[in-house]
Steps between C-alpha positions, in 0.01 A plus 500: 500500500172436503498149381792437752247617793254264408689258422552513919177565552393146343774347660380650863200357411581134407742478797286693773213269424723142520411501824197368747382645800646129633816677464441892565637475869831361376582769229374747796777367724699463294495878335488598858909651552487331866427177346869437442694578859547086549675508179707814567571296833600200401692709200683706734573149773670320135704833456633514879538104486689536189692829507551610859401872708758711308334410122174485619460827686607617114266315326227586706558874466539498134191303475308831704656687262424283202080522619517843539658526094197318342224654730646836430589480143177334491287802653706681234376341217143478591523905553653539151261258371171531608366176406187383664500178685253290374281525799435848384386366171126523362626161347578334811156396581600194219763425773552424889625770749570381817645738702283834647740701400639590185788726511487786178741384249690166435790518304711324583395262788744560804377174637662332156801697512606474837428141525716419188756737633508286769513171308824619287666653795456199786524185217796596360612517808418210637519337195854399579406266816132374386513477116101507465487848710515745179207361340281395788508871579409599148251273511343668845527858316334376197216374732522794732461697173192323340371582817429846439334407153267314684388670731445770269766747606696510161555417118732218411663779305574684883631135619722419243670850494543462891637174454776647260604797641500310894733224326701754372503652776589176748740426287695844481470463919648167482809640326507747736437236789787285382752817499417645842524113659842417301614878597397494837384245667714198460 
């Protein structure tokens, strides 16, 4: 377990320092969760355009539901876990920290999870009128998710287990998205 832990630490370390102070002030936006209401937006304009009130009024709610899984389940693990963000680490002053505030532990990024949750849930969806929209939204969690390993916030190890469990996750709301519309809305 040991080896496994730094094993992330390295890779923290190799990604976190990629980057420039050129650069800092996008990964800072970018981390930042407000960054993303023109995409949500625009998002939630293709769903209306595409679907209509009745199915949109549904997706929209599951998707408040679908947040509050990951953060939760998220706040969960971290609690069970007890894993120090990196930030907290003696190790860290190898690495860049960006934010002021560090939050106590990390596992698993919320930021990673939710945004992939997001991702799974809204391009499958979509999916079926703009046949890009799946992975263009993986490819804005996987960026939202580096994010937080840049900044300094988390391991690579807390990203990629977000990532998982928030595309499970999107993709279990999905289902249950496509049975509530079929069922009730149409």
């Amino acid at each position: 377990m040991n080896e496994l832990l730094q094993l992330d630490q390295e890779l923290f370390l190799y990604l976190n320092n990629l980057g420039s102070e050129t650069w800092d002030w996008f990964w800072v936006f970018i981390t930042h969760k407000l960054s993303s209401i023109p995409l949500y937006a625009f998002l939630l304009y293709l769903l209306y355009k595409n679907y209509g009130l009745k199915p949109t009024i549904f997706t929209v709610v599951l998707v408040a539901g679908l947040i509050t899984c990951t953060d939760q389940l998220a706040n969960v693990f971290k609690d069970y876990f007890m894993r120090p963000r990196p930030c907290k680490e003696a190790f860290i002053a190898e690495g860049r920290m960006l934010l002021d505030y560090c939050g106590s532990y990390g596992y698993f990024s919320a930021h990673a999870a939710s945004s992939m949750a997001l991702a799974f849930y809204l391009g499958n969806i979509l999916k079926r009128w703009y046949k890009y929209a799946l992975a263009g939204l993986i490819f804005w969690a996987a960026v939202v998710g580096y994010s937080r390993i840049y900044v300094g916030k988390h391991y690579p190890g807390d990203v990629l287990t977000g990532m998982l469990i928030g595309a499970l996750l999107g993709f279990l709301f999905y289902k249950l998205q496509q049975w509530l519309v079929a069922k009730y809305a149409s």
